[in-house]
Amino acid sequence: MKDPKKSIVIEAVSSTVDAGRYPVKREVGDLFEVQADIFKEGHDHLLAFLKFRRWNADTWQETPMRFVDNDRWAGAFRVAENSRYVFTIEAVTDVFRSWLADFDKRVAAGQDVRSELLEGAQHLRAAAGRASGGVRQGLEGYAARFAGAEQAAAVAAAREPALAALMDGTLDRTDATWAREFDVVVDRERARFAAWYEFFPRSGQTPGKHATFRDAEFQLRRAAAMGFDVVYLPPIHPIGRAHRKGRNNALVAQPGEPGSPWAIGGPEGGHAAVHPDLGTIDDFDRFVETARALGLEVALDFAIQCSPDHPYVREHPEWFFHRPDGTIKYAENPPKKYQDIYPVNFYGDDPEPLWKEMRRIVDFWIAHGVRAFRVDNPHTKPVRFWEWLIREIQNEHPEVVFLAEAFTRPKMMKVLAKSGFSQSYTYFTWRNEKRELAEYLTEITTPPVSDYFRGNLWPNTPDILHETLQLGGRPAFKMRLVLAATLSSLYGIYSGYELCENVPREPGSEEYLDSEKYEIKARDWQAPGNLVDFITRVNAIRRAHPACRPVVRQDHAGARRRRVRGGELRRDPHARVGRRRADRAVRAAGRRDVRDARAAVRPDVGVARTARLREARPGRGPGADLPSEASMTGKPGSAGRRVSATGPGGNPRRATGSLGRAERGGVWGAMSGPPI
């Protein structure tokens, strides 16, 4: 029988994720609040202590917990460092106060308490044996008063605060009960608050010419001027030549076409190399330093997949899937085929070398100044791998941020966040009606989901041009930007958004026509109708207002409340907006355009009206005209533009309209079918 005297029950500990299976997330400087049900048999008085330490520290720190109500206790500690913390709860019977409570009842009832005073004296002498110096002498003096003084004087001595203080300092914790240990990942602020800007560094200012890292410094200056915090680059590695895809995802590339950056690896190297047309690794280092000088961080795409020309194919054929004839399988998502990409096999006989190689790749780019990684399709790799990799990396580099690009089933998206991803893409792109936006954002920004999931809202990506932007034009671009920037403390856009690029490859598609994934683009960033000034103002408002960086906390009564991060406003060249001016800007920014967008993309328009919008699809430019309200048919409040909650094959990424109301299984939506 193990520790039969340790009978205190500690349960229902919060804040935890899945009862402690995964760490909870917080940010540096947060007051981390913990509650638990703590009780035991009988009527003894208890004491509880919240104990905490950094994961690699040997010594516990502690703070007392306080009784709330109904056996619920609460305590808090400040998470001061960017690290992983461990916390637990220690509970112990307060022998002296338990005796004193019973003693007071007997005194109040007029009973003879001589025997109880002798019992109390025993407790004092036992405590004196654990003490030294003046504390020991004080306790021995009180014990003598209990035994030799008049009963009234002894009763008065037992109730003296000085005695209680002496007993608190000599508390016997030999039989204390400890809860299990729980983890808290404490991230830097950039994991919670950031505006991301994605661009292809190979696309420069000269049509048809492959840009270099030095050329791309122009894009850094643009991103910084617009007030972004992070610039995210699609893969910058050599691109395979075998089965290279051409313009608009053509099966065969024409001479000179650059191919998809996600077909990683060629004769020049693999994941630890840079495309020679971009420059050298020294050029990349200069690019990162230039970004840092502008107040930007560089995030890289981490895509675990290979072109047929990747060195891994020759050196580690066991890391890939093979057909019965021995050939390596390329990626497929039937009916789509990706002949230029080989998926990596994490299920071989010995996956450990592959895991370690992936860690080596991440470590390599960390050594070159990268502190943020956008991970491509993490839901197609084992969750255990991500849990291991992220923990290994953050144990040494706690400042590193991982963004999960997983548009898949809700439970998989959630468990990836639990396994360690700092941020996650969301279903925001497919949430367009007021009710579904409110339901979805409420779910992901309140506990228990917000204890581990940080949603990064993107109105567009190189893969996703939603129908709302296709049909709504410039007003819809402004409306969706404001929603993304204010509904979450994390948001991002893909370059071209500021030019309102909205022409799909074909009707009903979410792919861009002339997608930058397969060609080099040169844009006129000053084109009439651009949103550069608007985006700059929105980002300045976000930085100036702590209310744009909400965090959810728990008070001692167990109720949840919303706070804003305290402290001084961030001051930098992009945040020179006073509060009053920013308040006016928030109210005024795009008000007319938002009204226009509501008229153009109504959530309740009829099927005929949607069809008319499709016929009058807006042009490619930022100032594209929309059909007038009078020219539209259909009645508001009719059948509406309802579509499947998923789209072909149960894929939420292919949904082309509203995802409707809350479906069974929660407001994440009844997503089903295979992941993309």
XYZ file of C-alpha atoms in Angstrom:
676
model
C 0.000 0.000 0.000
C 1.543 3.297 -1.096
C 1.387 6.364 1.170
C -1.876 5.548 3.004
C -1.629 8.801 4.971
C -1.754 10.917 1.806
C -5.520 10.949 1.548
C -6.254 14.452 0.233
C -8.103 14.484 -3.091
C -6.905 16.945 -5.777
C -8.990 16.910 -8.938
C -10.541 19.048 -11.679
C -7.347 21.057 -12.092
C -7.511 24.034 -14.427
C -6.170 25.510 -16.583
C -5.137 22.312 -18.344
C -5.685 20.717 -21.723
C -7.221 17.257 -21.805
C -6.550 16.820 -18.077
C -2.867 17.567 -18.605
C -2.199 15.365 -21.629
C -1.069 18.472 -23.526
C 0.391 21.786 -22.351
C -1.690 24.906 -21.996
C -0.435 28.010 -23.829
C 0.273 31.446 -22.372
C 2.439 34.465 -23.204
C 5.349 36.075 -21.379
C 4.115 38.316 -18.561
C 0.741 36.611 -18.140
C -0.638 35.890 -14.703
C -1.312 32.175 -14.966
C -4.291 31.187 -12.829
C -4.915 27.670 -11.563
C -7.947 26.221 -9.816
C -8.647 22.796 -8.384
C -11.071 20.893 -6.186
C -9.170 20.017 -2.994
C -10.795 18.083 -0.122
C -10.496 15.088 2.152
C -12.504 12.947 4.504
C -13.699 14.435 7.767
C -13.514 18.069 8.799
C -9.800 18.833 8.861
C -8.571 22.220 7.723
C -6.386 22.117 4.599
C -3.645 24.228 3.106
C -2.732 24.214 -0.588
C 0.251 25.540 -2.489
C 0.635 26.177 -6.209
C 4.152 25.051 -7.116
C 5.914 25.949 -10.355
C 9.300 25.949 -12.057
C 10.867 26.119 -15.471
C 10.995 22.681 -17.065
C 14.775 22.417 -16.657
C 14.995 23.916 -13.143
C 15.612 21.757 -10.080
C 13.895 23.888 -7.449
C 10.183 24.534 -7.080
C 8.817 27.972 -6.366
C 5.445 28.201 -4.669
C 2.609 30.537 -3.874
C -0.280 29.808 -1.476
C -3.680 28.988 -2.884
C -6.836 30.386 -1.382
C -10.156 28.755 -0.701
C -12.898 29.959 -3.060
C -16.038 27.969 -2.315
C -17.377 24.425 -2.332
C -13.935 22.806 -2.040
C -12.620 24.936 -4.916
C -9.188 26.514 -4.464
C -7.346 29.042 -6.624
C -3.846 30.436 -7.040
C -1.741 32.216 -9.635
C 1.839 32.880 -10.639
C 3.472 35.152 -13.182
C 5.069 33.427 -16.194
C 7.991 35.761 -16.688
C 10.108 33.959 -19.271
C 9.756 32.544 -22.770
C 10.036 28.904 -21.749
C 8.061 25.833 -20.798
C 6.903 25.783 -17.186
C 5.795 22.885 -15.026
C 3.251 23.323 -12.249
C 1.592 21.138 -9.666
C -0.385 21.469 -6.439
C 0.659 20.398 -2.959
C -2.071 19.994 -0.335
C -1.569 19.224 3.330
C -3.664 18.938 6.454
C -3.250 21.972 8.721
C -3.022 20.040 11.983
C -2.851 23.120 14.204
C -5.825 24.939 12.679
C -7.832 21.710 12.619
C -7.145 21.328 16.347
C -7.888 25.022 16.957
C -11.260 24.874 15.159
C -12.362 21.924 17.277
C -10.934 23.597 20.402
C -12.893 26.826 19.750
C -16.140 24.882 19.428
C -15.585 23.220 22.784
C -14.714 26.530 24.451
C -17.829 28.138 22.983
C -19.900 25.260 24.389
C -18.454 25.823 27.874
C -16.697 22.455 28.029
C -13.632 21.621 30.073
C -10.729 21.806 27.600
C -7.784 20.787 29.783
C -7.278 17.594 27.763
C -7.451 19.527 24.485
C -4.820 21.978 25.791
C -2.494 19.091 26.526
C -3.104 17.781 23.003
C -2.351 21.239 21.628
C 0.863 21.381 23.628
C 1.940 18.138 21.946
C 1.434 19.735 18.517
C 3.495 22.742 19.592
C 6.355 20.614 20.895
C 6.364 18.580 17.678
C 6.587 21.813 15.678
C 9.378 23.067 17.963
C 11.329 19.929 17.081
C 11.267 21.008 13.425
C 12.381 24.569 14.238
C 15.474 26.287 15.580
C 16.505 29.506 17.301
C 13.849 31.976 18.325
C 11.023 30.082 16.624
C 11.807 26.979 18.624
C 11.988 28.964 21.884
C 8.700 30.690 21.094
C 6.865 27.435 20.442
C 8.264 25.846 23.594
C 7.090 28.881 25.597
C 3.556 28.548 24.202
C 3.563 24.805 24.980
C 4.466 25.608 28.605
C 1.615 28.136 28.837
C -0.835 25.533 27.534
C 0.215 23.094 30.244
C 0.784 25.352 33.249
C -1.339 28.509 32.935
C -4.890 29.072 34.042
C -7.358 27.679 31.519
C -8.606 31.132 30.489
C -5.042 32.346 29.893
C -4.206 29.177 27.963
C -7.312 29.644 25.780
C -6.263 33.214 25.047
C -2.733 32.074 24.170
C -4.068 29.454 21.747
C -5.873 32.180 19.789
C -2.957 34.581 19.480
C -2.009 35.426 15.830
C 1.671 35.216 16.770
C 1.244 31.518 17.571
C -0.505 30.864 14.264
C 2.385 32.567 12.450
C 4.932 30.388 14.255
C 2.977 27.239 13.385
C 2.683 28.266 9.719
C 6.467 28.521 9.553
C 6.933 24.991 10.842
C 4.178 23.247 8.870
C 4.753 19.503 8.650
C 4.431 18.482 4.968
C 5.618 14.918 5.434
C 2.232 13.514 4.468
C 1.341 16.166 1.882
C -0.486 15.075 -1.244
C 0.880 16.218 -4.626
C -1.084 16.436 -7.842
C 0.455 15.264 -11.079
C 2.630 17.745 -12.955
C 1.209 19.891 -15.752
C 2.959 21.847 -18.518
C 2.534 25.455 -19.612
C 4.188 26.640 -22.819
C 4.977 30.337 -22.424
C 5.500 31.974 -25.813
C 6.802 35.390 -26.720
C 4.285 38.016 -27.781
C 4.770 37.394 -31.517
C 3.123 33.993 -31.100
C -0.076 35.759 -29.988
C 0.004 39.093 -31.790
C 1.261 39.507 -35.356
C 0.289 40.568 -38.854
C 1.739 38.274 -41.528
C 2.476 39.121 -45.161
C 3.220 36.354 -47.668
C 5.123 36.935 -50.885
C 7.158 34.951 -53.410
C 10.711 36.322 -53.368
C 11.243 35.160 -56.956
C 8.618 37.628 -58.195
C 10.286 40.984 -58.655
C 9.644 44.245 -60.469
C 10.807 43.110 -63.926
C 8.301 40.964 -65.884
C 9.581 37.478 -66.605
C 12.815 37.921 -64.629
C 13.569 35.754 -61.613
C 14.241 38.052 -58.660
C 16.992 37.536 -56.097
C 17.010 37.959 -52.338
C 18.539 41.393 -52.845
C 15.741 42.310 -55.236
C 13.226 41.031 -52.688
C 14.441 43.527 -50.110
C 12.100 45.924 -51.889
C 9.230 43.719 -50.721
C 10.552 43.863 -47.174
C 10.411 47.645 -47.221
C 6.851 47.521 -48.578
C 5.738 45.068 -45.877
C 7.343 47.145 -43.132
C 5.779 50.351 -44.436
C 2.337 48.705 -44.349
C 2.890 47.757 -40.702
C 3.323 43.993 -40.954
C 5.313 42.047 -38.372
C 6.185 38.822 -40.194
C 7.031 38.170 -43.842
C 6.379 34.586 -44.854
C 8.188 33.090 -47.844
C 7.001 30.007 -49.716
C 9.783 27.418 -50.163
C 13.060 29.035 -51.245
C 14.836 25.788 -52.123
C 15.937 24.375 -55.475
C 12.988 23.191 -57.589
C 12.902 19.817 -59.300
C 12.936 19.497 -63.059
C 11.273 16.088 -63.405
C 7.541 16.424 -64.100
C 7.758 20.166 -63.440
C 4.348 21.837 -63.565
C 3.739 24.691 -65.960
C 1.589 27.788 -65.968
C -1.846 27.328 -64.386
C -0.770 23.876 -63.153
C -0.197 22.531 -66.650
C 1.147 18.979 -66.606
C 4.130 19.940 -68.744
C 6.197 23.051 -68.150
C 7.380 25.085 -71.102
C 11.043 26.060 -71.381
C 11.885 28.769 -68.865
C 8.874 28.192 -66.606
C 10.035 28.113 -62.970
C 7.825 25.340 -61.571
C 6.174 25.129 -58.170
C 8.353 26.020 -55.157
C 6.706 23.164 -53.281
C 8.431 20.640 -55.620
C 11.476 20.828 -53.386
C 14.928 19.578 -54.321
C 17.195 19.396 -57.314
C 20.810 18.827 -58.313
C 21.686 21.973 -56.333
C 20.430 20.485 -53.063
C 17.363 19.964 -50.929
C 15.745 21.473 -47.865
C 18.994 22.980 -46.582
C 19.790 24.770 -49.844
C 18.509 27.933 -51.528
C 17.444 28.218 -55.132
C 20.498 29.437 -57.060
C 18.435 32.041 -58.911
C 17.571 33.624 -55.541
C 21.220 33.828 -54.537
C 23.377 32.180 -51.930
C 22.913 31.357 -48.273
C 24.932 34.508 -47.520
C 22.396 36.499 -49.531
C 19.648 34.934 -47.457
C 21.442 35.898 -44.254
C 21.614 39.490 -45.496
C 17.895 39.314 -46.337
C 17.078 38.207 -42.781
C 19.220 40.960 -41.282
C 17.582 43.566 -43.513
C 14.177 42.339 -42.348
C 15.261 42.533 -38.727
C 16.496 46.095 -39.186
C 13.042 46.986 -40.534
C 11.309 45.435 -37.518
C 10.260 42.319 -39.425
C 10.721 38.606 -38.869
C 11.192 36.137 -41.709
C 9.078 32.985 -41.626
C 9.933 30.064 -43.880
C 7.715 27.384 -45.323
C 8.535 23.943 -43.949
C 7.116 21.455 -46.431
C 8.097 17.829 -45.853
C 7.898 16.591 -49.423
C 10.349 16.160 -52.273
C 10.607 16.462 -56.009
C 11.833 13.361 -57.886
C 15.211 15.153 -58.140
C 15.679 15.665 -54.384
C 18.898 14.184 -52.968
C 16.816 12.185 -50.456
C 15.397 10.116 -53.329
C 18.868 8.791 -54.129
C 20.252 8.707 -50.606
C 17.202 7.460 -48.675
C 14.742 5.680 -50.972
C 13.307 4.015 -47.855
C 11.834 7.390 -46.867
C 9.251 7.189 -49.683
C 6.253 5.089 -50.657
C 6.858 2.432 -53.315
C 4.545 0.710 -55.748
C 4.701 -3.066 -56.241
C 6.949 -2.541 -59.287
C 9.458 -0.647 -57.138
C 8.770 2.856 -58.469
C 8.151 5.685 -56.027
C 4.609 6.967 -55.612
C 3.945 10.619 -56.317
C 1.406 12.667 -54.371
C -2.283 12.290 -55.174
C -5.563 13.583 -53.862
C -7.880 11.814 -56.320
C -8.682 12.853 -58.900
C -5.791 15.316 -58.611
C -2.255 14.124 -59.289
C 0.981 15.836 -58.316
C 3.633 14.071 -60.356
C 6.228 16.679 -59.377
C 6.029 15.804 -55.649
C 6.892 12.667 -53.682
C 5.270 12.442 -50.222
C 7.522 11.283 -47.405
C 6.825 7.957 -45.688
C 6.809 8.306 -41.887
C 5.755 4.668 -41.432
C 8.859 2.791 -42.514
C 10.661 0.157 -40.497
C 12.918 2.720 -38.842
C 11.464 6.268 -38.889
C 13.952 7.647 -36.343
C 16.599 8.766 -38.902
C 13.906 10.627 -40.842
C 12.672 12.375 -37.689
C 16.201 13.434 -36.795
C 16.860 14.709 -40.304
C 13.759 16.890 -40.154
C 14.994 18.320 -36.883
C 18.369 18.987 -38.486
C 16.669 20.966 -41.251
C 14.787 23.150 -38.762
C 17.949 23.668 -36.722
C 19.808 24.666 -39.893
C 17.405 27.511 -40.659
C 17.284 28.606 -37.029
C 21.055 29.019 -37.249
C 20.404 31.370 -40.172
C 18.102 33.634 -38.189
C 14.689 32.090 -38.848
C 12.411 32.081 -35.805
C 9.055 31.241 -37.422
C 7.974 28.339 -39.620
C 4.748 27.937 -41.533
C 4.319 24.164 -41.791
C 2.717 22.861 -44.960
C 0.021 20.190 -44.537
C 1.036 18.980 -41.058
C -2.145 16.923 -40.859
C -0.646 14.411 -43.303
C 2.199 13.558 -40.903
C 1.962 11.769 -37.541
C 0.888 13.934 -34.629
C 3.474 12.191 -32.459
C 6.175 13.429 -34.803
C 5.084 17.056 -34.426
C 4.770 16.718 -30.675
C 8.340 15.416 -30.532
C 9.840 17.861 -33.037
C 8.300 21.036 -31.648
C 9.184 20.122 -28.085
C 12.763 19.277 -29.033
C 13.165 22.557 -30.906
C 11.514 24.749 -28.297
C 13.458 23.188 -25.436
C 16.532 24.789 -26.999
C 14.877 27.661 -28.858
C 11.669 28.593 -27.009
C 11.285 31.703 -29.168
C 10.547 29.666 -32.318
C 6.972 29.916 -33.607
C 5.235 27.180 -35.621
C 2.146 27.933 -37.748
C 0.066 24.923 -38.832
C -1.348 25.141 -42.347
C -3.978 22.448 -41.912
C -7.372 22.978 -43.542
C -8.834 19.660 -42.507
C -11.151 18.017 -40.011
C -11.767 19.966 -36.791
C -10.376 17.369 -34.407
C -7.157 17.038 -36.372
C -6.730 20.831 -36.450
C -7.262 20.946 -32.707
C -4.880 18.118 -31.851
C -2.147 19.708 -33.956
C -2.526 22.844 -31.853
C -2.443 20.734 -28.705
C 0.699 18.952 -29.886
C 2.644 22.199 -29.940
C 1.828 24.405 -32.924
C 1.936 28.026 -31.785
C -0.651 29.191 -34.313
C -3.149 27.582 -36.662
C -4.887 28.448 -39.885
C -8.669 28.461 -39.483
C -11.983 28.152 -41.310
C -12.279 31.946 -41.362
C -12.086 31.999 -45.165
C -15.302 29.974 -45.372
C -17.159 31.790 -42.588
C -18.930 34.724 -44.166
C -22.273 35.214 -42.443
C -22.635 37.113 -39.202
C -23.978 34.221 -37.180
C -21.421 31.666 -38.324
C -18.580 34.142 -37.811
C -19.788 34.893 -34.292
C -20.213 31.215 -33.434
C -16.885 30.124 -34.870
C -14.808 32.976 -33.457
C -16.482 32.556 -30.059
C -15.480 28.911 -30.058
C -11.823 29.402 -30.931
C -11.287 32.470 -28.712
C -12.791 31.129 -25.485
C -11.769 28.207 -23.270
C -11.229 25.390 -23.508
C -10.161 25.838 -27.144
C -8.301 29.122 -26.579
C -6.115 27.460 -23.955
C -4.228 25.755 -26.799
C -5.495 27.056 -30.171
C -4.462 30.451 -31.570
C -6.290 31.172 -34.807
C -4.422 33.023 -37.562
C -7.050 34.448 -39.942
C -6.218 34.686 -43.660
C -8.718 36.150 -46.155
C -6.661 34.658 -49.003
C -3.663 32.417 -49.665
C -1.939 31.362 -52.918
C -4.246 28.308 -52.816
C -7.500 30.015 -51.834
C -9.402 32.765 -53.605
C -12.808 32.594 -51.988
C -16.051 33.344 -53.802
C -16.678 36.310 -51.511
C -13.634 38.082 -52.940
C -14.364 36.948 -56.488
C -17.867 38.403 -56.416
C -17.466 41.265 -53.962
C -14.496 43.053 -55.468
C -12.731 45.889 -53.681
C -15.406 46.466 -50.991
C -15.288 42.783 -50.032
C -11.491 42.895 -49.844
C -11.702 45.786 -47.385
C -14.437 44.167 -45.359
C -12.670 40.803 -45.051
C -9.379 42.491 -44.152
C -10.974 44.434 -41.303
C -12.716 41.299 -40.050
C -9.498 39.272 -40.087
C -7.447 42.047 -38.480
C -9.902 42.709 -35.654
C -11.486 39.331 -34.933
C -8.116 37.833 -34.039
C -4.805 39.125 -32.767
C -3.207 37.080 -35.581
C -3.967 37.559 -39.249
C -2.234 37.495 -42.611
C -2.664 38.189 -46.309
C -1.003 36.899 -49.460
C 0.524 39.584 -51.682
C -1.794 40.774 -54.417
C -4.543 41.206 -51.863
C -3.736 44.917 -51.742
C -4.442 45.012 -55.504
C -7.744 43.140 -55.085
C -6.693 40.319 -57.410
C -9.812 38.195 -57.710
C -9.997 36.308 -61.014
C -10.347 32.532 -60.582
C -8.921 29.965 -62.951
C -12.444 28.968 -63.942
C -15.955 29.537 -62.554
C -16.484 27.756 -59.258
C -12.760 27.403 -58.603
C -10.830 28.829 -55.676
C -7.574 28.727 -57.644
C -6.199 31.977 -59.021
C -5.971 32.423 -62.760
C -2.271 32.644 -63.653
C -1.377 31.459 -60.164
C 1.934 32.687 -58.808
C 2.616 29.146 -57.643
C 3.587 28.303 -61.226
C 4.934 31.545 -62.682
C 6.814 34.711 -61.852
C 4.698 37.824 -61.437
C 5.574 41.495 -61.681
C 2.930 43.781 -60.195
C 2.205 47.478 -60.278
C 1.909 48.136 -56.547
C 0.638 51.661 -57.167
C -2.215 50.570 -59.426
C -5.347 52.715 -59.039
C -7.694 51.447 -56.358
C -4.982 49.672 -54.356
C -5.491 49.104 -50.626
C -1.978 49.939 -49.432
C -3.009 53.004 -47.421
C -6.042 51.212 -46.017
C -3.973 48.198 -44.875
C -1.378 50.515 -43.351
C -4.055 52.295 -41.350
C -5.634 49.047 -40.134
C -2.258 47.720 -38.964
C -1.494 50.988 -37.183
C -4.821 50.799 -35.374
C -4.084 47.220 -34.318
C -0.745 48.219 -32.844
C -2.064 51.310 -31.097
C -4.966 49.579 -29.365
C -4.356 46.905 -26.720
C -7.973 45.865 -27.312
C -6.824 44.373 -30.625
C -4.693 41.894 -28.672
C -7.250 40.133 -26.449
C -6.364 37.234 -24.211
C -8.776 35.125 -22.210
C -8.140 34.555 -18.541
C -9.839 32.833 -15.641
C -10.672 34.592 -12.381
C -10.657 32.961 -8.967
C -14.398 32.385 -8.972
C -14.094 30.137 -11.994
C -15.781 32.540 -14.398
C -14.082 33.551 -17.614
C -13.479 37.152 -18.472
C -11.807 39.032 -21.302
C -8.919 41.323 -20.611
C -6.461 43.259 -22.689
C -2.746 43.137 -22.268
C -1.574 45.932 -20.007
C 1.523 48.031 -20.232
C 2.564 50.848 -22.487
C 1.481 51.036 -26.071
C 4.023 49.718 -28.512
C 5.895 52.613 -30.057
C 7.521 52.255 -33.455
C 7.427 54.027 -36.839
C 4.178 52.238 -37.766
C 2.237 52.941 -34.574
C 1.967 56.726 -34.476
C -1.773 56.744 -34.108
C -3.272 58.340 -30.999
C -6.151 56.631 -29.266
C -8.753 59.219 -30.187
C -7.610 59.367 -33.758
C -7.555 55.566 -33.925
C -11.072 55.393 -32.482
C -12.287 57.667 -35.247
C -10.369 55.636 -37.804
C -11.945 52.390 -36.633
C -15.406 53.860 -37.005
C -14.734 55.483 -40.334
C -12.381 53.045 -42.043
C -14.074 51.627 -45.083
C -17.598 52.295 -43.756
C -18.934 53.116 -47.191
C -17.047 50.237 -48.797
C -18.330 47.782 -46.188
C -21.887 48.882 -46.951
C -21.151 48.342 -50.634
C -19.728 44.902 -49.886
C -22.825 43.934 -47.927
C -24.909 44.922 -50.893
C -22.701 43.014 -53.298
C -22.212 39.855 -51.238
C -25.316 39.457 -49.115
C -25.402 36.331 -46.965
C -29.074 35.774 -47.725
C -29.291 36.397 -51.473
C -31.228 33.966 -53.559
C -29.888 31.404 -55.997
C -30.930 33.459 -59.008
C -29.145 36.474 -57.591
C -25.947 34.470 -57.108
C -26.183 33.219 -60.653
C -26.468 36.797 -61.905
C -23.412 37.741 -59.888
C -21.505 34.922 -61.531
C -22.492 36.181 -64.981
C -21.275 39.641 -64.041
C -18.050 38.459 -62.458
C -15.870 41.446 -61.573
C -12.751 42.140 -63.564
C -9.227 41.559 -62.487
C -8.277 45.071 -61.452
C -8.707 46.594 -57.983
C -11.395 48.947 -59.200
C -13.484 46.273 -60.910
C -17.130 47.205 -61.325
C -19.942 45.218 -59.772
C -23.498 44.880 -61.037
C -25.757 47.425 -59.442
C -28.262 46.490 -56.762
C -31.105 47.238 -59.161
C -29.733 44.826 -61.754
C -29.757 41.854 -59.385
C -32.600 39.410 -59.189
C -33.700 37.222 -56.341
C -35.289 38.037 -53.020
C -33.371 38.442 -49.785
C -34.421 35.802 -47.320
C -35.140 33.184 -49.954
C -33.362 29.859 -50.236
C -30.034 31.637 -49.948
C -26.639 30.724 -51.325
C -26.403 27.542 -49.288
C -23.749 25.071 -50.317
C -22.322 21.929 -48.795
C -20.429 22.426 -45.545
C -17.467 20.844 -47.221
C -17.441 20.832 -50.979
C -16.280 17.965 -53.179
C -14.956 15.062 -51.189
C -15.756 16.617 -47.845
C -12.942 19.124 -48.257
C -13.544 22.402 -46.368
C -10.951 24.078 -48.532
C -13.105 23.579 -51.612
C -16.283 25.034 -50.164
C -17.409 27.820 -52.492
C -19.912 29.639 -50.348
C -21.316 30.036 -46.879
C -20.793 27.122 -44.564
C -24.234 27.687 -43.136
C -25.308 27.435 -39.533
C -23.799 25.373 -36.769
C -23.772 21.787 -37.936
C -23.714 18.707 -35.782
C -20.372 18.243 -34.107
C -19.901 21.880 -33.128
C -19.590 25.104 -34.997
C -16.342 24.022 -36.586
C -18.613 22.325 -39.100
C -19.354 18.745 -39.982
C -16.130 18.318 -41.902
C -15.688 14.833 -43.251
C -13.765 13.003 -45.888
C -10.029 12.716 -46.473
C -7.631 15.506 -45.626
C -6.135 17.392 -48.503
